[in-house]
Tab-separated table of C-alpha atoms in Angstrom:
chain	number	residue	atom	x	y	z
A	1	GLU	CA	-0.116	0.146	-0.005
A	2	ARG	CA	2.537	2.017	0.418
A	3	ASN	CA	4.526	1.930	-2.713
A	4	GLY	CA	0.963	2.806	-4.379
A	5	ALA	CA	-0.869	-0.647	-5.231
A	6	SER	CA	-4.547	0.275	-6.260
A	7	PRO	CA	-6.546	0.306	-3.256
A	8	ASN	CA	-8.833	-2.747	-4.834
A	9	SER	CA	-5.749	-4.482	-5.526
A	10	ILE	CA	-4.886	-3.786	-1.408
A	11	LYS	CA	-7.715	-4.702	-0.916
A	12	SER	CA	-7.949	-8.302	-2.462
A	13	TYR	CA	-4.225	-9.011	-0.599
A	14	ARG	CA	-6.826	-8.270	2.184
A	15	LEU	CA	-9.134	-11.035	1.781
A	16	PHE	CA	-6.155	-13.571	0.528
A	17	CYS	CA	-4.958	-13.338	4.560
A	18	ARG	CA	-7.934	-13.622	5.336
A	19	TYR	CA	-8.541	-17.220	3.559
A	20	VAL	CA	-4.946	-17.998	4.647
A	21	ALA	CA	-5.221	-17.429	8.474
A	22	ARG	CA	-9.377	-19.410	8.272
A	23	TYR	CA	-7.317	-22.478	7.273
A	24	LEU	CA	-3.656	-22.051	7.590
A	25	LYS	CA	-3.781	-22.595	10.737
A	26	THR	CA	-0.431	-22.064	11.647
A	27	ALA	CA	2.348	-19.149	12.367
A	28	ASN	CA	5.396	-20.525	10.657
A	29	ALA	CA	5.699	-20.423	6.876
A	30	ARG	CA	8.739	-22.833	7.406
A	31	ASP	CA	5.932	-25.400	8.042
A	32	LEU	CA	3.996	-24.737	5.420
A	33	GLY	CA	4.666	-27.413	2.547
A	34	VAL	CA	3.003	-28.768	-1.067
A	35	MET	CA	0.501	-31.035	0.698
A	36	ASP	CA	-0.875	-27.441	2.900
A	37	PHE	CA	-1.073	-25.504	0.103
A	38	ASN	CA	-2.626	-28.326	-2.190
A	39	ARG	CA	-5.576	-29.251	0.599
A	40	PHE	CA	-6.320	-25.263	1.440
A	41	GLU	CA	-6.627	-24.496	-2.595
A	42	GLN	CA	-9.358	-27.865	-2.306
A	43	ARG	CA	-11.155	-25.806	-0.188
A	44	LEU	CA	-11.763	-22.244	-0.988
A	45	LEU	CA	-12.795	-24.449	-4.330
A	46	MET	CA	-15.187	-26.441	-1.676
A	47	ALA	CA	-18.287	-25.869	-2.068
A	48	LYS	CA	-19.668	-23.390	1.668
A	49	ASP	CA	-21.931	-26.214	2.743
A	50	GLU	CA	-19.456	-28.458	2.774
A	51	GLY	CA	-17.544	-26.614	4.625
A	52	GLY	CA	-15.493	-24.475	2.270
A	53	GLN	CA	-14.994	-21.150	0.992
A	54	GLY	CA	-16.746	-21.490	-2.037
A	55	LEU	CA	-14.302	-19.534	-4.771
A	56	CYS	CA	-14.739	-20.284	-8.800
A	57	ARG	CA	-10.401	-21.638	-10.263
A	58	ASN	CA	-10.256	-17.952	-11.144
A	59	SER	CA	-11.144	-17.039	-7.507
A	60	VAL	CA	-8.623	-20.182	-6.002
A	61	ILE	CA	-5.532	-19.098	-8.748
A	62	ASN	CA	-5.053	-15.212	-8.116
A	63	VAL	CA	-5.194	-16.383	-4.928
A	64	HIS	CA	-2.258	-19.324	-5.645
A	65	ASN	CA	-0.599	-16.140	-7.647
A	66	PHE	CA	-0.445	-13.568	-4.955
A	67	LEU	CA	1.340	-16.450	-2.315
A	68	ARG	CA	3.788	-17.484	-4.565
A	69	GLY	CA	4.338	-13.629	-5.137
A	70	ALA	CA	4.233	-13.779	-0.893
A	71	TYR	CA	7.118	-16.770	-0.713
A	72	ASN	CA	9.355	-14.941	-3.495
A	73	HIS	CA	9.680	-12.692	-0.766
A	74	PHE	CA	10.330	-14.798	2.263
A	75	VAL	CA	12.761	-16.869	0.379
A	76	ASP	CA	14.507	-13.076	-1.581
A	77	ALA	CA	13.930	-11.899	2.778
A	78	GLY	CA	15.657	-15.277	4.410
A	79	ILE	CA	11.863	-16.790	6.083
A	80	CYS	CA	12.293	-19.081	3.976
A	81	ASP	CA	13.895	-21.722	1.733
A	82	ALA	CA	12.271	-22.128	-0.480
A	83	ASN	CA	8.430	-21.091	-2.084
A	84	PRO	CA	5.866	-24.615	-1.836
A	85	LEU	CA	3.790	-22.995	-3.944
A	86	VAL	CA	6.318	-23.616	-7.050
A	87	TYR	CA	5.416	-27.221	-7.477
A	88	VAL	CA	1.142	-26.509	-6.126
A	89	ALA	CA	-0.549	-27.464	-8.887
A	90	LYS	CA	-3.296	-24.071	-9.654
A	91	PRO	CA	-6.666	-24.940	-11.396
A	92	SER	CA	-7.539	-24.889	-14.832
A	93	PRO	CA	-8.544	-20.954	-15.785
A	94	GLU	CA	-12.670	-20.498	-16.162
A	95	ARG	CA	-12.444	-19.460	-19.804
A	96	HIS	CA	-15.711	-17.470	-20.762
A	97	GLU	CA	-16.127	-15.491	-24.255
A	98	ALA	CA	-17.146	-11.939	-24.108
A	99	SER	CA	-19.849	-10.812	-26.193
A	100	ALA	CA	-20.063	-8.378	-28.539
A	101	LEU	CA	-22.507	-5.548	-29.194
A	102	THR	CA	-24.120	-5.405	-32.729
A	103	GLU	CA	-24.530	-2.807	-35.369
A	104	TRP	CA	-27.773	-3.310	-34.622
A	105	ASP	CA	-27.430	-3.407	-30.553
A	106	PHE	CA	-25.137	-0.738	-30.670
A	107	GLU	CA	-27.818	2.117	-32.677
A	108	GLY	CA	-30.345	0.831	-29.790
A	109	PHE	CA	-28.169	1.619	-27.385
A	110	ASN	CA	-26.878	4.496	-29.386
A	111	GLU	CA	-30.562	6.721	-29.599
A	112	LYS	CA	-31.556	5.861	-26.245
A	113	LEU	CA	-29.339	7.331	-24.797
A	114	GLU	CA	-28.655	10.143	-27.094
A	115	GLY	CA	-31.505	10.688	-25.949
A	116	ALA	CA	-31.523	10.643	-22.455
A	117	LEU	CA	-28.874	13.560	-22.858
A	118	SER	CA	-31.455	16.153	-25.559
A	119	LYS	CA	-34.665	15.921	-22.595
A	120	GLU	CA	-34.896	19.694	-20.483
A	121	ILE	CA	-33.238	20.128	-17.726
A	122	LYS	CA	-34.659	22.671	-14.480
A	123	THR	CA	-32.759	22.348	-11.588
A	124	LYS	CA	-30.375	21.071	-10.199
A	125	ALA	CA	-31.912	18.015	-8.894
A	126	ASP	CA	-33.306	17.073	-12.543
A	127	TYR	CA	-29.786	16.588	-13.787
A	128	ARG	CA	-28.729	13.389	-14.138
A	129	ALA	CA	-28.120	13.262	-18.288
A	130	VAL	CA	-24.762	13.038	-16.196
A	131	TYR	CA	-25.677	8.663	-15.813
A	132	ALA	CA	-26.843	9.003	-19.899
A	133	PHE	CA	-23.534	10.860	-20.782
A	134	ALA	CA	-21.203	8.267	-18.404
A	135	SER	CA	-22.882	5.070	-19.715
A	136	TRP	CA	-23.103	6.714	-23.529
A	137	LEU	CA	-19.476	7.593	-23.236
A	138	SER	CA	-18.792	3.318	-22.365
A	139	LEU	CA	-20.145	2.864	-24.700
A	140	VAL	CA	-18.996	4.993	-27.657
A	141	THR	CA	-15.193	5.150	-26.908
A	142	GLY	CA	-14.931	1.807	-24.629
A	143	MET	CA	-13.405	2.940	-21.196
A	144	ARG	CA	-14.064	1.385	-18.170
A	145	VAL	CA	-15.996	2.369	-15.153
A	146	GLY	CA	-12.936	4.296	-13.821
A	147	GLU	CA	-12.038	6.098	-16.906
A	148	VAL	CA	-15.264	7.363	-18.172
A	149	CYS	CA	-15.348	8.572	-14.125
A	150	ALA	CA	-11.922	9.954	-14.842
A	151	VAL	CA	-12.099	12.264	-18.558
A	152	GLN	CA	-11.987	16.008	-17.528
A	153	ARG	CA	-12.835	18.275	-20.516
A	154	ILE	CA	-9.703	18.714	-21.313
A	155	ASP	CA	-8.913	14.810	-21.940
A	156	VAL	CA	-10.786	16.426	-24.777
A	157	LYS	CA	-8.923	17.077	-28.180
A	158	ARG	CA	-11.030	18.876	-30.056
A	159	ALA	CA	-8.844	19.393	-32.724
A	160	LEU	CA	-6.993	15.966	-32.804
A	161	SER	CA	-10.582	14.161	-31.913
A	162	TYR	CA	-9.590	12.565	-29.936
A	163	VAL	CA	-10.706	11.895	-26.154
A	164	HIS	CA	-7.546	11.303	-23.842
A	165	VAL	CA	-6.776	8.682	-20.573
A	166	GLY	CA	-5.438	9.043	-18.172
A	167	GLY	CA	-6.568	8.654	-14.792
A	168	ASN	CA	-9.399	6.190	-13.351
A	169	VAL	CA	-11.812	7.475	-9.267
A	170	ILE	CA	-11.339	5.149	-6.791
A	171	GLU	CA	-13.464	3.894	-3.898
A	172	GLY	CA	-12.013	2.898	-1.283
A	173	LYS	CA	-14.542	1.579	1.931
A	174	GLY	CA	-15.243	4.582	4.396
A	175	LYS	CA	-13.530	7.562	1.842
A	176	LYS	CA	-15.411	9.459	-0.315
A	177	PRO	CA	-14.307	8.557	-4.087
A	178	TYR	CA	-10.729	10.345	-6.038
A	179	ARG	CA	-8.841	10.282	-8.865
A	180	ARG	CA	-5.571	9.164	-9.445
A	181	ASN	CA	-4.018	9.564	-12.257
A	182	VAL	CA	-3.455	6.451	-13.659
A	183	THR	CA	-5.135	4.220	-15.242
A	184	LYS	CA	-6.312	0.390	-14.180
A	185	GLY	CA	-3.447	-0.861	-16.689
A	186	ARG	CA	-0.924	1.418	-15.261
A	187	LYS	CA	-0.776	2.745	-19.307
A	188	CYS	CA	-2.594	5.557	-21.017
A	189	ARG	CA	-3.857	6.094	-24.287
A	190	ASN	CA	-5.696	8.355	-26.645
A	191	ILE	CA	-9.250	7.144	-28.360
A	192	ALA	CA	-10.350	9.088	-31.682
A	193	LEU	CA	-13.823	10.085	-32.107
A	194	THR	CA	-16.145	11.038	-35.112
A	195	GLN	CA	-16.976	14.652	-34.961
A	196	ASP	CA	-20.770	14.317	-33.778
A	197	ASP	CA	-19.285	12.357	-30.623
A	198	ILE	CA	-17.234	15.505	-30.536
A	199	ALA	CA	-21.007	17.337	-30.915
A	200	VAL	CA	-22.529	15.129	-27.648
A	201	ILE	CA	-20.038	15.758	-25.818
A	202	ASP	CA	-20.252	20.024	-25.851
A	203	ALA	CA	-23.746	19.827	-25.862
A	204	PHE	CA	-23.366	17.922	-22.689
A	205	THR	CA	-20.553	20.173	-21.105
A	206	LYS	CA	-22.477	23.119	-22.380
A	207	LEU	CA	-25.740	21.165	-20.117
A	208	GLN	CA	-23.708	20.462	-16.875
A	209	SER	CA	-22.433	24.642	-17.089
A	210	ALA	CA	-26.106	25.897	-16.817
A	211	VAL	CA	-27.084	22.952	-13.843
A	212	LEU	CA	-23.823	23.289	-12.451
């Protein structure tokens, strides 16, 4: 956390540590071997009504990779002589084929969202168009939710017809959402916009200025 890891990653790491405390009841990392971790990962996969954690295979792979990295650190620090996770067979991943929108789906969504953006707004209480705009921007650019929330007006480059993606909004427990000047993948990028896209953005920012 002090080295700047994402709050979402830290949240996952803390959860994995709770699994270790629950199912690997030992105070010394040196006492754990390959069979201990094999049983541990099987327990994570086991259904809750059978005494397990009920995780999917992909979640157990994430726990496995976390522990493997932790043991690499233990070895480097001289805490352990070897990394037992190297010899633990992690589950095979569950693969899900992504379903893309068709041209007709896109046109339908786009029409409804642009319709929501064109509704008259008289008071701040009526300011619901921001949700339609966020959905529309995600639809036409493919940006993640956190990236859409992090877009600033200065990021829209009208002369060059693109939007710069260089931030991510983080919502931590007990904290207000805040912007980090880095994307989830830690790589900034530019996404091309059409003149029609820019016209929609300009209309929304004009509405936003009038309301706020």
